[in-house]
mmCIF file of C-alpha atoms in Angstrom:
data_model
loop_
_atom_site.group_PDB
_atom_site.id
_atom_site.type_symbol
_atom_site.label_atom_id
_atom_site.label_comp_id
_atom_site.label_asym_id
_atom_site.label_seq_id
_atom_site.Cartn_x
_atom_site.Cartn_y
_atom_site.Cartn_z
ATOM 1 C CA MET A 1 -16.057 2.834 9.718
ATOM 2 C CA HIS A 2 -15.695 0.746 12.899
ATOM 3 C CA THR A 3 -15.815 -3.126 12.808
ATOM 4 C CA ASP A 4 -14.865 -5.164 15.834
ATOM 5 C CA GLY A 5 -13.303 -2.110 17.334
ATOM 6 C CA HIS A 6 -11.139 -1.384 14.258
ATOM 7 C CA ASP A 7 -11.446 1.922 12.508
ATOM 8 C CA LEU A 8 -11.098 0.875 8.892
ATOM 9 C CA ARG A 9 -11.013 4.534 7.715
ATOM 10 C CA HIS A 10 -8.177 5.674 9.817
ATOM 11 C CA HIS A 11 -4.961 6.196 7.750
ATOM 12 C CA GLY A 12 -1.491 7.500 8.455
ATOM 13 C CA ASP A 13 -2.270 10.939 7.207
ATOM 14 C CA ALA A 14 -4.468 11.515 10.295
ATOM 15 C CA GLU A 15 -1.324 11.586 12.440
ATOM 16 C CA VAL A 16 0.108 14.624 10.559
ATOM 17 C CA ARG A 17 -2.857 16.797 10.155
ATOM 18 C CA ASP A 18 -3.594 20.065 12.091
ATOM 19 C CA ASP A 19 -1.484 19.963 15.229
ATOM 20 C CA GLY A 20 0.650 17.238 13.704
ATOM 21 C CA SER A 21 1.645 19.169 10.590
ATOM 22 C CA ALA A 22 4.926 20.362 12.050
ATOM 23 C CA LEU A 23 5.991 16.777 13.146
ATOM 24 C CA VAL A 24 8.676 14.763 11.410
ATOM 25 C CA ASP A 25 6.445 12.394 9.402
ATOM 26 C CA LEU A 26 7.060 8.711 9.906
ATOM 27 C CA ALA A 27 3.466 7.894 9.790
ATOM 28 C CA VAL A 28 2.754 8.212 6.016
ATOM 29 C CA ASN A 29 4.300 5.777 3.609
ATOM 30 C CA VAL A 30 5.149 8.294 0.869
ATOM 31 C CA ARG A 31 8.798 8.529 0.015
ATOM 32 C CA ALA A 32 10.283 11.690 1.463
ATOM 33 C CA ASP A 33 11.612 14.570 -0.759
ATOM 34 C CA THR A 34 9.187 13.764 -3.598
ATOM 35 C CA PRO A 35 8.032 14.348 -6.146
ATOM 36 C CA PRO A 36 11.468 15.101 -7.689
ATOM 37 C CA ALA A 37 12.083 18.411 -9.560
ATOM 38 C CA TRP A 38 11.917 16.817 -12.922
ATOM 39 C CA LEU A 39 8.489 15.354 -12.256
ATOM 40 C CA ARG A 40 7.187 18.611 -10.802
ATOM 41 C CA GLU A 41 8.263 20.362 -13.966
ATOM 42 C CA HIS A 42 6.565 17.746 -16.114
ATOM 43 C CA LEU A 43 3.322 18.093 -14.205
ATOM 44 C CA ALA A 44 3.501 21.851 -14.430
ATOM 45 C CA ALA A 45 3.864 21.631 -18.232
ATOM 46 C CA SER A 46 0.700 19.486 -18.430
ATOM 47 C CA LEU A 47 -1.345 22.384 -17.029
ATOM 48 C CA ALA A 48 -1.390 23.980 -20.435
ATOM 49 C CA GLY A 49 -3.763 21.292 -21.588
ATOM 50 C CA LEU A 50 -6.446 21.610 -18.800
ATOM 51 C CA ALA A 51 -8.977 23.165 -21.145
ATOM 52 C CA ALA A 52 -9.340 19.796 -22.904
ATOM 53 C CA TYR A 53 -10.910 16.652 -21.454
ATOM 54 C CA PRO A 54 -8.454 14.139 -20.239
ATOM 55 C CA ASP A 55 -7.188 11.647 -22.858
ATOM 56 C CA GLY A 56 -5.692 8.497 -21.146
ATOM 57 C CA ARG A 57 -4.634 6.637 -24.300
ATOM 58 C CA ALA A 58 -0.923 7.525 -24.117
ATOM 59 C CA ALA A 59 -0.651 6.889 -20.340
ATOM 60 C CA ARG A 60 -2.482 3.531 -20.684
ATOM 61 C CA ALA A 61 -0.292 2.383 -23.407
ATOM 62 C CA ALA A 62 2.856 3.350 -21.530
ATOM 63 C CA VAL A 63 1.664 1.338 -18.398
ATOM 64 C CA ALA A 64 0.778 -1.541 -20.621
ATOM 65 C CA ALA A 65 4.341 -1.406 -22.283
ATOM 66 C CA ARG A 66 6.035 -1.114 -18.902
ATOM 67 C CA HIS A 67 4.460 -4.469 -17.831
ATOM 68 C CA GLY A 68 4.583 -6.136 -21.348
ATOM 69 C CA LEU A 69 0.801 -6.300 -21.586
ATOM 70 C CA PRO A 70 -1.836 -5.258 -24.194
ATOM 71 C CA VAL A 71 -3.633 -2.081 -23.313
ATOM 72 C CA GLU A 72 -6.869 -4.052 -22.771
ATOM 73 C CA ARG A 73 -5.440 -5.414 -19.639
ATOM 74 C CA VAL A 74 -4.834 -1.895 -18.105
ATOM 75 C CA LEU A 75 -7.205 0.447 -16.327
ATOM 76 C CA LEU A 76 -5.923 3.780 -15.120
ATOM 77 C CA THR A 77 -7.561 4.888 -11.713
ATOM 78 C CA ALA A 78 -7.523 7.854 -9.363
ATOM 79 C CA GLY A 79 -5.159 5.977 -7.046
ATOM 80 C CA ALA A 80 -5.388 2.335 -5.921
ATOM 81 C CA ALA A 81 -8.026 3.231 -3.456
ATOM 82 C CA GLU A 82 -10.455 4.005 -6.392
ATOM 83 C CA ALA A 83 -9.769 0.442 -7.733
ATOM 84 C CA PHE A 84 -10.907 -1.136 -4.437
ATOM 85 C CA VAL A 85 -14.154 0.804 -4.694
ATOM 86 C CA LEU A 86 -14.701 -0.264 -8.373
ATOM 87 C CA LEU A 87 -13.965 -3.905 -7.607
ATOM 88 C CA ALA A 88 -16.412 -3.871 -4.723
ATOM 89 C CA ARG A 89 -19.181 -2.307 -6.784
ATOM 90 C CA ALA A 90 -18.705 -3.922 -10.201
ATOM 91 C CA LEU A 91 -17.908 -7.596 -9.444
ATOM 92 C CA LYS A 92 -20.583 -10.011 -8.452
ATOM 93 C CA VAL A 93 -19.181 -11.934 -5.449
ATOM 94 C CA ARG A 94 -20.721 -14.168 -2.914
ATOM 95 C CA ARG A 95 -17.982 -14.684 -0.402
ATOM 96 C CA PRO A 96 -15.300 -12.087 -0.301
ATOM 97 C CA VAL A 97 -12.239 -12.639 1.980
ATOM 98 C CA VAL A 98 -9.652 -10.133 2.901
ATOM 99 C CA VAL A 99 -6.340 -11.391 4.293
ATOM 100 C CA HIS A 100 -5.359 -9.246 7.326
ATOM 101 C CA PRO A 101 -3.404 -7.414 8.672
ATOM 102 C CA GLN A 102 -3.402 -5.250 5.660
ATOM 103 C CA PHE A 103 -4.535 -1.953 4.102
ATOM 104 C CA THR A 104 -8.126 -1.557 5.419
ATOM 105 C CA GLU A 105 -9.713 0.256 2.389
ATOM 106 C CA PRO A 106 -10.438 -2.985 0.490
ATOM 107 C CA GLU A 107 -12.631 -4.282 3.392
ATOM 108 C CA ALA A 108 -14.226 -0.830 3.918
ATOM 109 C CA ALA A 109 -15.133 -0.511 0.223
ATOM 110 C CA LEU A 110 -16.670 -4.036 0.096
ATOM 111 C CA ARG A 111 -18.744 -3.276 3.167
ATOM 112 C CA ASP A 112 -19.792 -0.038 1.686
ATOM 113 C CA ALA A 113 -20.968 -1.915 -1.349
ATOM 114 C CA GLY A 114 -23.126 -4.140 0.804
ATOM 115 C CA HIS A 115 -20.981 -7.143 0.991
ATOM 116 C CA GLY A 116 -20.318 -9.255 4.037
ATOM 117 C CA VAL A 117 -16.631 -9.725 4.386
ATOM 118 C CA ASP A 118 -14.784 -12.714 5.821
ATOM 119 C CA ARG A 119 -11.288 -12.058 7.379
ATOM 120 C CA VAL A 120 -8.251 -14.393 7.372
ATOM 121 C CA LEU A 121 -6.015 -13.237 10.062
ATOM 122 C CA LEU A 122 -2.361 -13.939 9.745
ATOM 123 C CA ARG A 123 -0.524 -14.772 13.049
ATOM 124 C CA GLU A 124 2.323 -12.849 14.635
ATOM 125 C CA GLU A 125 3.866 -16.160 15.726
ATOM 126 C CA ASP A 126 4.105 -17.230 11.984
ATOM 127 C CA GLY A 127 5.733 -13.813 11.183
ATOM 128 C CA PHE A 128 2.446 -12.619 9.545
ATOM 129 C CA ARG A 129 3.372 -14.859 6.627
ATOM 130 C CA LEU A 130 0.657 -15.929 4.217
ATOM 131 C CA ASP A 131 -0.949 -19.375 4.974
ATOM 132 C CA PRO A 132 -2.842 -20.226 1.759
ATOM 133 C CA ALA A 133 -4.629 -23.163 3.560
ATOM 134 C CA ALA A 134 -6.432 -20.582 5.831
ATOM 135 C CA VAL A 135 -8.228 -19.063 2.842
ATOM 136 C CA PRO A 136 -11.711 -20.730 2.531
ATOM 137 C CA GLU A 137 -11.893 -22.779 -0.568
ATOM 138 C CA ASP A 138 -15.320 -21.277 -1.494
ATOM 139 C CA ALA A 139 -14.087 -17.725 -1.335
ATOM 140 C CA ASP A 140 -14.761 -16.184 -4.732
ATOM 141 C CA LEU A 141 -12.825 -12.988 -4.028
ATOM 142 C CA VAL A 142 -9.575 -12.865 -2.087
ATOM 143 C CA VAL A 143 -7.619 -9.703 -1.336
ATOM 144 C CA VAL A 144 -3.996 -9.797 -0.189
ATOM 145 C CA GLY A 145 -1.195 -7.126 -0.146
ATOM 146 C CA ASN A 146 2.347 -7.844 -1.217
ATOM 147 C CA PRO A 147 4.403 -6.491 0.300
ATOM 148 C CA THR A 148 1.841 -6.100 2.939
ATOM 149 C CA ASN A 149 0.918 -2.796 4.607
ATOM 150 C CA PRO A 150 1.460 -2.505 7.647
ATOM 151 C CA THR A 151 3.513 -5.833 8.316
ATOM 152 C CA SER A 152 6.048 -5.204 5.616
ATOM 153 C CA VAL A 153 6.034 -8.870 4.793
ATOM 154 C CA LEU A 154 6.889 -9.908 1.256
ATOM 155 C CA HIS A 155 4.977 -13.018 0.420
ATOM 156 C CA PRO A 156 6.475 -15.498 -2.251
ATOM 157 C CA ALA A 157 4.862 -15.019 -5.560
ATOM 158 C CA ALA A 158 4.188 -18.646 -5.764
ATOM 159 C CA ALA A 159 2.254 -18.747 -2.510
ATOM 160 C CA VAL A 160 0.155 -15.742 -3.643
ATOM 161 C CA ALA A 161 -0.484 -17.215 -7.063
ATOM 162 C CA GLY A 162 -1.377 -20.462 -5.378
ATOM 163 C CA LEU A 163 -4.580 -18.730 -4.000
ATOM 164 C CA ALA A 164 -5.964 -18.614 -7.588
ATOM 165 C CA ARG A 165 -8.877 -20.860 -8.290
ATOM 166 C CA PRO A 166 -11.544 -21.291 -11.155
ATOM 167 C CA GLY A 167 -14.211 -18.937 -10.418
ATOM 168 C CA ARG A 168 -12.230 -16.827 -7.965
ATOM 169 C CA THR A 169 -10.867 -13.356 -8.400
ATOM 170 C CA LEU A 170 -7.530 -12.902 -6.687
ATOM 171 C CA VAL A 171 -6.799 -9.263 -6.003
ATOM 172 C CA VAL A 172 -3.180 -8.451 -5.113
ATOM 173 C CA ASP A 173 -2.318 -5.021 -3.823
ATOM 174 C CA GLU A 174 1.186 -4.298 -5.013
ATOM 175 C CA ALA A 175 1.198 -0.600 -4.096
ATOM 176 C CA PHE A 176 4.572 -0.933 -2.478
ATOM 177 C CA MET A 177 6.240 -3.328 -4.882
ATOM 178 C CA ASP A 178 8.287 -0.835 -6.624
ATOM 179 C CA ALA A 179 10.027 -0.124 -3.202
ATOM 180 C CA VAL A 180 11.295 -3.759 -3.211
ATOM 181 C CA PRO A 181 14.658 -4.155 -4.994
ATOM 182 C CA GLY A 182 14.152 -5.986 -8.309
ATOM 183 C CA GLU A 183 10.342 -6.153 -7.518
ATOM 184 C CA ARG A 184 10.964 -9.849 -6.683
ATOM 185 C CA GLU A 185 7.791 -11.695 -5.997
ATOM 186 C CA ALA A 186 5.772 -9.372 -8.145
ATOM 187 C CA LEU A 187 2.758 -10.820 -10.133
ATOM 188 C CA ALA A 188 2.327 -7.637 -12.169
ATOM 189 C CA GLY A 189 2.453 -8.564 -15.897
ATOM 190 C CA ARG A 190 1.578 -12.216 -15.293
ATOM 191 C CA THR A 191 -1.190 -13.565 -17.593
ATOM 192 C CA ASP A 192 -0.999 -17.225 -16.501
ATOM 193 C CA VAL A 193 -2.732 -16.898 -13.127
ATOM 194 C CA PRO A 194 -6.486 -17.246 -13.524
ATOM 195 C CA GLY A 195 -8.660 -14.485 -12.038
ATOM 196 C CA LEU A 196 -5.661 -12.382 -11.238
ATOM 197 C CA VAL A 197 -6.123 -8.642 -10.563
ATOM 198 C CA VAL A 198 -3.029 -6.608 -9.677
ATOM 199 C CA LEU A 199 -3.265 -3.021 -8.342
ATOM 200 C CA ARG A 200 -0.419 -0.587 -8.488
ATOM 201 C CA SER A 201 -0.030 2.888 -6.973
ATOM 202 C CA LEU A 202 2.252 5.654 -8.226
ATOM 203 C CA THR A 203 1.729 7.830 -5.235
ATOM 204 C CA LYS A 204 4.079 6.278 -2.817
ATOM 205 C CA THR A 205 7.410 6.156 -4.521
ATOM 206 C CA TRP A 206 6.749 9.433 -6.394
ATOM 207 C CA GLY A 207 5.162 11.490 -3.734
ATOM 208 C CA LEU A 208 1.902 11.954 -5.617
ATOM 209 C CA ALA A 209 -0.596 11.191 -2.967
ATOM 210 C CA GLY A 210 -2.340 14.457 -3.523
ATOM 211 C CA LEU A 211 -2.704 13.812 -7.164
ATOM 212 C CA ARG A 212 -4.204 10.306 -7.040
ATOM 213 C CA VAL A 213 -2.908 8.006 -9.666
ATOM 214 C CA GLY A 214 -2.670 4.238 -10.013
ATOM 215 C CA TYR A 215 -3.790 1.347 -12.154
ATOM 216 C CA VAL A 216 -5.278 -2.045 -12.378
ATOM 217 C CA LEU A 217 -3.854 -4.955 -14.391
ATOM 218 C CA ALA A 218 -6.322 -7.766 -15.132
ATOM 219 C CA ALA A 219 -7.930 -9.806 -17.882
ATOM 220 C CA PRO A 220 -9.775 -7.625 -20.462
ATOM 221 C CA ASP A 221 -13.277 -8.710 -19.393
ATOM 222 C CA VAL A 222 -12.518 -7.686 -15.787
ATOM 223 C CA ILE A 223 -11.061 -4.348 -16.936
ATOM 224 C CA GLY A 224 -14.257 -3.793 -19.018
ATOM 225 C CA GLU A 225 -16.406 -4.389 -15.968
ATOM 226 C CA LEU A 226 -14.429 -1.934 -13.828
ATOM 227 C CA GLU A 227 -14.245 0.686 -16.642
ATOM 228 C CA ARG A 228 -17.983 0.588 -16.897
ATOM 229 C CA ALA A 229 -18.228 1.324 -13.206
ATOM 230 C CA GLN A 230 -16.019 4.414 -13.381
ATOM 231 C CA PRO A 231 -17.288 7.877 -13.853
ATOM 232 C CA LEU A 232 -16.372 9.712 -17.067
ATOM 233 C CA TRP A 233 -12.837 11.041 -17.133
ATOM 234 C CA PRO A 234 -11.863 9.737 -13.690
ATOM 235 C CA VAL A 235 -8.136 10.411 -13.945
ATOM 236 C CA SER A 236 -7.092 14.062 -14.483
ATOM 237 C CA THR A 237 -4.830 15.344 -17.114
ATOM 238 C CA PRO A 238 -1.855 16.061 -14.650
ATOM 239 C CA ALA A 239 -2.342 12.540 -13.201
ATOM 240 C CA LEU A 240 -2.243 11.001 -16.706
ATOM 241 C CA ALA A 241 0.960 12.917 -17.360
ATOM 242 C CA ALA A 242 2.333 11.553 -14.080
ATOM 243 C CA ALA A 243 1.377 7.996 -14.988
ATOM 244 C CA GLU A 244 3.161 8.208 -18.312
ATOM 245 C CA ALA A 245 6.223 9.776 -16.876
ATOM 246 C CA CYS A 246 6.518 7.470 -13.869
ATOM 247 C CA VAL A 247 6.766 4.308 -16.045
ATOM 248 C CA SER A 248 9.415 5.763 -18.334
ATOM 249 C CA PRO A 249 12.854 4.111 -18.384
ATOM 250 C CA ARG A 250 14.312 6.985 -16.613
ATOM 251 C CA ALA A 251 11.777 6.833 -13.787
ATOM 252 C CA LEU A 252 11.998 3.099 -13.501
ATOM 253 C CA ALA A 253 15.771 3.362 -13.022
ATOM 254 C CA GLU A 254 15.289 6.114 -10.471
ATOM 255 C CA ALA A 255 12.771 4.007 -8.573
ATOM 256 C CA ALA A 256 15.131 1.049 -8.591
ATOM 257 C CA ASP A 257 17.837 3.281 -7.020
ATOM 258 C CA ALA A 258 15.446 4.553 -4.483
ATOM 259 C CA ALA A 259 14.386 0.948 -3.558
ATOM 260 C CA ARG A 260 17.953 0.058 -2.772
ATOM 261 C CA ARG A 261 18.365 3.209 -0.653
ATOM 262 C CA VAL A 262 15.232 2.342 1.163
ATOM 263 C CA ALA A 263 16.448 -1.229 1.766
ATOM 264 C CA ALA A 264 19.731 0.162 3.432
ATOM 265 C CA ASP A 265 17.858 2.775 5.415
ATOM 266 C CA ARG A 266 15.450 0.144 6.657
ATOM 267 C CA ALA A 267 18.187 -2.027 7.760
ATOM 268 C CA HIS A 268 19.664 0.963 9.710
ATOM 269 C CA LEU A 269 16.286 1.529 11.383
ATOM 270 C CA VAL A 270 15.664 -2.130 12.184
ATOM 271 C CA ALA A 271 19.186 -2.412 13.708
ATOM 272 C CA GLY A 272 18.565 0.745 15.775
ATOM 273 C CA LEU A 273 15.216 -0.522 17.066
ATOM 274 C CA ALA A 274 16.812 -3.871 17.986
ATOM 275 C CA GLY A 275 18.854 -2.006 20.524
ATOM 276 C CA PHE A 276 15.632 -1.521 22.501
ATOM 277 C CA ALA A 277 14.837 -5.170 22.721
ATOM 278 C CA GLY A 278 15.467 -5.158 26.420
ATOM 279 C CA ALA A 279 12.624 -2.739 26.846
ATOM 280 C CA GLY A 280 10.257 -5.034 24.882
ATOM 281 C CA VAL A 281 10.605 -3.451 21.533
ATOM 282 C CA ARG A 282 10.309 -5.876 18.658
ATOM 283 C CA VAL A 283 10.237 -5.344 14.863
ATOM 284 C CA ALA A 284 8.030 -7.783 12.852
ATOM 285 C CA GLY A 285 9.975 -9.225 10.130
ATOM 286 C CA PRO A 286 11.717 -9.644 8.028
ATOM 287 C CA ALA A 287 10.681 -6.302 6.759
ATOM 288 C CA GLU A 288 10.729 -5.805 3.043
ATOM 289 C CA GLY A 289 8.691 -2.642 2.499
ATOM 290 C CA PRO A 290 9.330 1.050 3.005
ATOM 291 C CA PHE A 291 8.019 0.818 6.600
ATOM 292 C CA VAL A 292 8.346 -1.485 9.523
ATOM 293 C CA LEU A 293 5.830 -2.823 12.028
ATOM 294 C CA VAL A 294 6.982 -2.525 15.714
ATOM 295 C CA ARG A 295 5.607 -3.950 18.836
ATOM 296 C CA VAL A 296 6.017 -1.776 21.874
ATOM 297 C CA PRO A 297 4.762 -2.095 25.372
ATOM 298 C CA ALA A 298 2.389 0.806 26.045
ATOM 299 C CA ALA A 299 2.412 1.854 22.472
ATOM 300 C CA ALA A 300 -0.384 4.417 22.757
ATOM 301 C CA ALA A 301 1.510 6.224 25.338
ATOM 302 C CA VAL A 302 4.882 5.824 23.434
ATOM 303 C CA ARG A 303 3.216 7.387 20.418
ATOM 304 C CA ARG A 304 1.990 10.369 22.383
ATOM 305 C CA GLU A 305 5.483 10.925 23.865
ATOM 306 C CA LEU A 306 6.979 10.632 20.445
ATOM 307 C CA ARG A 307 4.697 13.325 19.226
ATOM 308 C CA ALA A 308 5.803 15.500 22.069
ATOM 309 C CA LEU A 309 9.353 15.027 20.898
ATOM 310 C CA GLY A 310 8.423 15.971 17.432
ATOM 311 C CA TYR A 311 7.804 12.647 15.630
ATOM 312 C CA ALA A 312 4.558 11.102 14.138
ATOM 313 C CA VAL A 313 4.148 7.271 13.786
ATOM 314 C CA ARG A 314 1.172 5.330 12.752
ATOM 315 C CA ARG A 315 -0.940 3.547 15.308
ATOM 316 C CA GLY A 316 -1.490 -0.070 14.578
ATOM 317 C CA ASP A 317 -4.692 -0.862 16.409
ATOM 318 C CA THR A 318 -6.873 0.137 13.536
ATOM 319 C CA PHE A 319 -5.579 -2.903 11.447
ATOM 320 C CA PRO A 320 -7.682 -6.105 11.922
ATOM 321 C CA GLY A 321 -5.321 -8.757 13.473
ATOM 322 C CA LEU A 322 -3.359 -6.164 15.529
ATOM 323 C CA GLY A 323 -3.819 -4.749 18.867
ATOM 324 C CA GLU A 324 -2.956 -1.495 20.632
ATOM 325 C CA GLU A 325 0.655 -2.548 21.264
ATOM 326 C CA TRP A 326 1.663 -2.054 17.536
ATOM 327 C CA LEU A 327 3.066 0.982 15.649
ATOM 328 C CA ARG A 328 3.998 1.427 12.111
ATOM 329 C CA VAL A 329 7.091 3.469 11.256
ATOM 330 C CA ALA A 330 7.973 4.706 7.743
ATOM 331 C CA VAL A 331 11.640 4.324 6.578
ATOM 332 C CA ARG A 332 13.442 7.635 6.154
ATOM 333 C CA ASP A 333 16.957 8.683 5.597
ATOM 334 C CA ARG A 334 19.742 7.900 8.136
ATOM 335 C CA GLY A 335 19.750 11.373 9.724
ATOM 336 C CA THR A 336 16.041 11.308 10.310
ATOM 337 C CA VAL A 337 16.170 7.731 11.605
ATOM 338 C CA ASP A 338 18.994 8.566 14.053
ATOM 339 C CA GLY A 339 16.983 11.482 15.417
ATOM 340 C CA PHE A 340 13.929 9.223 15.774
ATOM 341 C CA LEU A 341 15.885 6.434 17.538
ATOM 342 C CA ARG A 342 17.164 9.041 20.076
ATOM 343 C CA ALA A 343 13.556 9.949 20.669
ATOM 344 C CA VAL A 344 12.615 6.331 21.080
ATOM 345 C CA GLY A 345 15.438 5.857 23.632
ATOM 346 C CA THR A 346 14.152 8.828 25.632
ATOM 347 C CA VAL A 347 10.628 7.537 25.694
ATOM 348 C CA VAL A 348 11.344 3.855 26.259
ATOM 349 C CA GLY A 349 13.883 4.891 28.979
ATOM 350 C CA ALA A 350 11.400 7.121 30.610
ATOM 351 C CA ALA A 351 8.724 4.378 30.338
ATOM 352 C CA GLY A 352 11.073 1.844 31.984
#
């Protein structure tokens, strides 16, 4: 789907398909070396129950308990992407607004459902930080990511919650919030924000993109509307097993450790990229997610040269609000980052 020159259906996995499958993947925001062995074993054990229809009650209760909510406020979905489709199809809205740059699937889903979509474009000169005053007062559906993909900006919870209005649905995509140490600025679990809908994904931190598992947190009436729009048994038995396991105390502790490692590895990546400032390389920031947004002169050519050296990064020009000079780079371990930085030095040096 192309709108104003932006391909809303282009995602990072396109960079590592086919001839990109052998590249070092810095294009997809799934944590490397996942799922862990204990989770793979848990998923394998769930296969013994495949003859029965999926029963999501235990997983739904586990997610509710993890956020201190009643089960009526939880809906399990086939990844966060399904939740965007459900919202677009089930909710009756007159003026939906999507805050960009951000994950493009919310806008694509709204357009597919026949809605016109207004965009609020956050500005580079403001650090891509949320400006609540830029959101039209009559918007009855507002979608914002936090931390935002691809900018890696973590908006203050108070600023995001301040977008709530009577009669407005406020959708906050927190797919990467568990990669933020302490999940600071999270709204998941809040019941005092009117019209709040929080989306979470379990695919990024746990390496389950191929399994499709996520959930929605919202008022019971909204959950009911979305549930009625779902097909029967939308979440498979292995995905339900994963959802229950990934909100366990053990998993939450492991995710917290991973978030701290990501923060340290991100700092190493940002510091390394800062060494190329003289060649016009600039990191948007401060970055708080498991990826960074980088402005690079002749980014398309740089991306091709990096591929030739064995590294895949995500093009940025498919995101509304960004141009062809932007790249998104996933945070990886220090060894991988060091190799990537050497490649950047080779490419930027050659370009200069």
